Short mmCIF file of C-alpha atoms in Angstrom, two decimals:
data_model
loop_
_atom_site.label_atom_id
_atom_site.label_comp_id
_atom_site.label_asym_id
_atom_site.label_seq_id
_atom_site.Cartn_x
_atom_site.Cartn_y
_atom_site.Cartn_z
CA GLY A 1 -108.54 32.02 0.40
CA ASN A 2 -107.27 35.57 0.68
CA SER A 3 -107.50 37.86 -2.33
CA VAL A 4 -107.05 41.50 -3.32
CA THR A 5 -108.82 43.21 -6.20
CA GLN A 6 -107.66 46.53 -7.60
CA MET A 7 -109.39 48.80 -10.03
CA GLU A 8 -108.46 48.12 -13.59
CA GLY A 9 -105.94 50.45 -15.15
CA PRO A 10 -104.04 52.09 -16.50
CA VAL A 11 -104.86 55.46 -14.98
CA THR A 12 -103.74 58.61 -16.77
CA LEU A 13 -103.96 61.99 -15.06
CA SER A 14 -102.73 65.52 -15.49
CA GLU A 15 -100.42 67.00 -12.89
CA GLU A 16 -102.26 68.31 -9.80
CA ALA A 17 -105.31 66.11 -10.45
CA PHE A 18 -106.95 64.07 -7.68
CA LEU A 19 -106.10 60.38 -7.57
CA THR A 20 -108.17 57.44 -6.35
CA ILE A 21 -107.16 53.82 -6.86
CA ASN A 22 -109.73 51.38 -5.52
CA CYS A 23 -108.78 48.28 -3.61
CA THR A 24 -111.03 45.67 -2.02
CA TYR A 25 -110.02 42.51 -0.24
CA THR A 26 -111.23 39.14 0.99
CA ALA A 27 -109.51 37.66 4.00
CA THR A 28 -110.04 35.58 7.10
CA GLY A 29 -109.16 37.03 10.45
CA TYR A 30 -107.84 40.55 10.79
CA PRO A 31 -105.45 41.38 7.97
CA SER A 32 -102.93 44.18 7.78
CA LEU A 33 -103.25 46.22 4.60
CA PHE A 34 -100.53 47.82 2.49
CA TRP A 35 -99.90 49.92 -0.56
CA TYR A 36 -96.63 49.30 -2.39
CA VAL A 37 -95.24 51.33 -5.28
CA GLN A 38 -92.95 50.07 -8.04
CA TYR A 39 -91.02 52.55 -10.13
CA PRO A 40 -89.75 51.43 -13.56
CA GLY A 41 -86.94 48.91 -13.27
CA GLU A 42 -87.05 48.80 -9.49
CA GLY A 43 -88.37 46.58 -6.72
CA LEU A 44 -91.33 47.34 -4.50
CA GLN A 45 -91.33 50.12 -1.94
CA LEU A 46 -93.78 50.27 0.93
CA LEU A 47 -95.88 53.42 0.52
CA LEU A 48 -98.21 53.13 3.51
CA LYS A 49 -99.91 50.61 5.76
CA ALA A 50 -102.78 50.13 8.20
CA THR A 51 -103.00 47.32 10.71
CA LYS A 52 -106.54 47.59 12.09
CA ALA A 53 -109.98 48.80 11.14
CA ASP A 54 -110.40 52.59 10.76
CA ASP A 55 -106.64 53.15 10.76
CA LYS A 56 -105.46 55.66 8.20
CA GLY A 57 -102.08 55.14 6.61
CA SER A 58 -100.37 58.14 5.04
CA ASN A 59 -97.08 58.99 3.37
CA LYS A 60 -95.83 61.51 0.77
CA GLY A 61 -99.34 62.97 0.39
CA PHE A 62 -100.95 59.56 -0.19
CA GLU A 63 -103.62 58.28 2.18
CA ALA A 64 -105.69 55.13 2.60
CA THR A 65 -108.21 54.18 5.29
CA TYR A 66 -108.82 50.59 6.41
CA ARG A 67 -112.60 50.09 6.05
CA LYS A 68 -113.64 46.76 7.51
CA GLU A 69 -117.34 47.25 6.78
CA THR A 70 -116.69 47.62 3.05
CA THR A 71 -113.47 45.51 3.02
CA SER A 72 -111.71 48.33 1.20
CA PHE A 73 -108.42 50.23 1.35
CA HIS A 74 -108.62 52.84 -1.40
CA LEU A 75 -105.53 54.92 -2.17
CA GLU A 76 -105.96 58.70 -2.58
CA LYS A 77 -103.81 61.72 -3.25
CA GLY A 78 -105.08 65.24 -3.57
CA SER A 79 -102.61 66.52 -6.15
CA VAL A 80 -100.46 64.11 -8.16
CA GLN A 81 -97.06 64.93 -9.64
CA VAL A 82 -95.25 63.57 -12.68
CA SER A 83 -92.87 61.82 -10.28
CA ASP A 84 -95.80 59.75 -8.94
CA SER A 85 -95.92 57.82 -12.23
CA ALA A 86 -95.42 54.18 -11.23
CA VAL A 87 -97.27 50.92 -10.64
CA TYR A 88 -99.24 50.76 -7.39
CA PHE A 89 -100.02 47.48 -5.63
CA CYS A 90 -102.52 46.89 -2.87
CA ALA A 91 -101.61 43.98 -0.60
CA LEU A 92 -102.69 42.22 2.56
CA SER A 93 -101.02 40.14 5.20
CA ALA A 94 -103.50 37.96 6.99
CA GLY A 95 -103.11 36.68 10.51
CA ALA A 96 -105.01 36.89 13.71
CA GLY A 97 -103.86 39.85 15.72
CA GLY A 98 -101.19 40.71 13.19
CA THR A 99 -99.14 37.62 13.96
CA SER A 100 -98.80 36.50 10.38
CA TYR A 101 -95.35 35.36 9.44
CA GLY A 102 -95.45 37.59 6.46
CA LYS A 103 -97.11 36.13 3.38
CA LEU A 104 -98.29 39.07 1.32
CA THR A 105 -101.18 38.67 -1.11
CA PHE A 106 -101.07 41.31 -3.86
CA GLY A 107 -103.55 42.78 -6.26
CA GLN A 108 -102.76 42.88 -9.95
CA GLY A 109 -101.37 46.42 -9.83
CA THR A 110 -102.51 49.72 -11.30
CA ILE A 111 -100.31 51.66 -13.69
CA LEU A 112 -100.43 55.40 -13.03
CA THR A 113 -99.14 57.87 -15.60
CA VAL A 114 -99.12 61.57 -14.75
CA HIS A 115 -98.64 64.10 -17.56
CA PRO A 116 -97.30 67.65 -17.06
CA ASP B 1 -77.79 51.28 5.74
CA ALA B 2 -77.76 48.64 3.04
CA GLY B 3 -81.13 47.43 1.87
CA VAL B 4 -82.04 44.00 0.61
CA THR B 5 -79.61 42.89 -2.09
CA GLN B 6 -80.16 40.28 -4.77
CA SER B 7 -77.92 38.65 -7.29
CA PRO B 8 -77.66 38.35 -10.16
CA THR B 9 -79.57 41.29 -11.59
CA HIS B 10 -80.40 39.58 -14.83
CA LEU B 11 -80.15 35.98 -15.96
CA ILE B 12 -80.84 34.17 -19.20
CA LYS B 13 -81.32 30.39 -19.19
CA THR B 14 -82.69 27.79 -21.55
CA ARG B 15 -85.50 25.33 -20.92
CA GLY B 16 -84.54 22.41 -18.72
CA GLN B 17 -81.65 24.20 -17.00
CA HIS B 18 -81.34 24.96 -13.31
CA VAL B 19 -80.99 28.39 -11.69
CA THR B 20 -79.97 29.69 -8.26
CA LEU B 21 -80.95 33.17 -7.11
CA ARG B 22 -79.44 34.80 -4.03
CA CYS B 23 -80.71 37.27 -1.47
CA SER B 24 -79.10 39.10 1.43
CA PRO B 25 -81.55 40.61 3.93
CA ILE B 26 -81.26 43.87 5.78
CA SER B 27 -78.95 43.54 8.76
CA GLY B 28 -80.92 42.33 11.77
CA HIS B 29 -83.75 40.85 9.70
CA LYS B 30 -84.31 37.15 10.30
CA SER B 31 -87.12 36.51 7.84
CA VAL B 32 -86.81 36.22 4.08
CA SER B 33 -89.62 35.75 1.60
CA TRP B 34 -89.52 35.06 -2.13
CA TYR B 35 -92.05 36.26 -4.71
CA GLN B 36 -92.48 35.72 -8.43
CA GLN B 37 -93.74 38.66 -10.48
CA VAL B 38 -94.77 37.83 -14.02
CA LEU B 39 -94.92 40.82 -16.35
CA GLY B 40 -98.12 42.79 -15.86
CA GLN B 41 -99.18 40.99 -12.68
CA GLY B 42 -98.76 41.38 -8.95
CA PRO B 43 -96.11 39.38 -7.09
CA GLN B 44 -97.02 35.83 -6.11
CA PHE B 45 -95.73 34.35 -2.86
CA ILE B 46 -93.33 31.42 -3.24
CA PHE B 47 -91.63 30.82 0.13
CA GLN B 48 -91.04 32.36 3.50
CA TYR B 49 -88.21 31.46 5.87
CA TYR B 50 -87.72 32.56 9.44
CA GLU B 51 -84.76 31.57 11.56
CA LYS B 52 -83.69 29.11 8.86
CA GLU B 53 -86.99 27.23 8.90
CA GLU B 54 -89.62 27.23 6.18
CA ARG B 55 -92.70 29.00 7.51
CA GLY B 56 -94.78 29.29 4.39
CA ARG B 57 -95.03 27.92 0.89
CA GLY B 58 -97.11 29.21 -1.99
CA ASN B 59 -98.75 27.26 -4.78
CA PHE B 60 -95.61 26.47 -6.76
CA PRO B 61 -94.38 23.08 -8.04
CA ASP B 62 -91.64 21.08 -6.34
CA ARG B 63 -89.18 22.35 -8.96
CA PHE B 64 -88.97 25.42 -6.73
CA SER B 65 -86.97 25.11 -3.52
CA ALA B 66 -85.23 27.46 -1.15
CA ARG B 67 -83.12 27.58 1.93
CA GLN B 68 -81.88 30.10 4.48
CA PHE B 69 -78.37 30.15 5.83
CA PRO B 70 -77.09 30.88 9.37
CA ASN B 71 -76.35 34.49 8.35
CA TYR B 72 -80.03 34.74 7.23
CA SER B 73 -79.20 35.08 3.55
CA SER B 74 -81.24 32.87 1.25
CA GLU B 75 -81.17 31.03 -2.03
CA LEU B 76 -84.04 30.21 -4.35
CA ASN B 77 -83.48 27.26 -6.67
CA VAL B 78 -85.56 26.39 -9.69
CA ASN B 79 -84.99 23.11 -11.54
CA ALA B 80 -86.06 22.03 -15.02
CA LEU B 81 -86.83 25.57 -16.11
CA LEU B 82 -89.91 26.23 -18.23
CA LEU B 83 -90.67 29.19 -20.43
CA GLY B 84 -93.35 30.19 -17.94
CA ASP B 85 -90.73 30.65 -15.23
CA SER B 86 -89.61 33.85 -16.93
CA ALA B 87 -90.33 36.57 -14.39
CA LEU B 88 -88.92 39.05 -11.92
CA TYR B 89 -88.04 37.23 -8.70
CA LEU B 90 -88.28 39.42 -5.65
CA CYS B 91 -86.81 38.83 -2.25
CA ALA B 92 -88.16 40.60 0.82
CA SER B 93 -86.84 40.68 4.36
CA SER B 94 -88.48 41.54 7.64
CA VAL B 95 -87.69 41.45 11.31
CA GLY B 96 -89.98 38.45 11.53
CA GLY B 97 -92.21 37.22 14.26
CA HIS B 98 -95.18 39.54 14.65
CA ARG B 99 -93.81 42.20 12.29
CA ASN B 100 -95.51 42.28 8.91
CA GLU B 101 -93.61 45.06 7.17
CA GLN B 102 -91.44 43.62 4.42
CA PHE B 103 -88.63 45.39 2.57
CA PHE B 104 -88.07 44.34 -1.01
CA GLY B 105 -84.90 44.00 -3.01
CA PRO B 106 -84.58 45.16 -6.64
CA GLY B 107 -85.25 41.67 -7.96
CA THR B 108 -83.60 39.25 -10.37
CA ARG B 109 -84.96 39.26 -13.92
CA LEU B 110 -84.97 35.66 -15.19
CA THR B 111 -85.53 34.98 -18.88
CA VAL B 112 -86.00 31.39 -20.01
CA LEU B 113 -85.52 30.77 -23.74
#
């Protein structure tokens, strides 16, 4: 079956540090890949996505590149802020040609804490 | 524009009781999905409905059921509650069809005592 594995956390950084959160996946077909963020007490917000190999998703300074050869979708940000403190989830939606009806498979989440 | 809304926000039940959670999708969205998020874990897929038909079901017991109404809102029902059902229940809506992007509501926090 489909699965997503994220690097174990939590991750603690100082403001302006470089962030990498690793994500690898197992899936049949050609999945779409996502990063969601969950702030304390809130639901999930889509951070970025990529729908085919070599696509780069980006938003709010975060980036992730869909690497089919390594089945990875690592999240990066060059300079984190205190306001980036949240839980980050890598997810996939599997379906040939992107025609999935929308089941998302999530990783276990990575807690990010950024200190001033 | 209003996002996905869920009610109630919080709920406390005892073992063996029944619960109904409600979700209203974003206007124009015809697909609704339900997820269970146990504390410290990623969300787990429960159901997906599109145009009032069940299109996907996760690995949950028959105590879990759902339906979608003509206005595309949805209910998730859980019977014979167990302590292990305590979780954040998330609803997500999407345009449906070939679109994969899902928009999540704030969730309903269910506590089973």
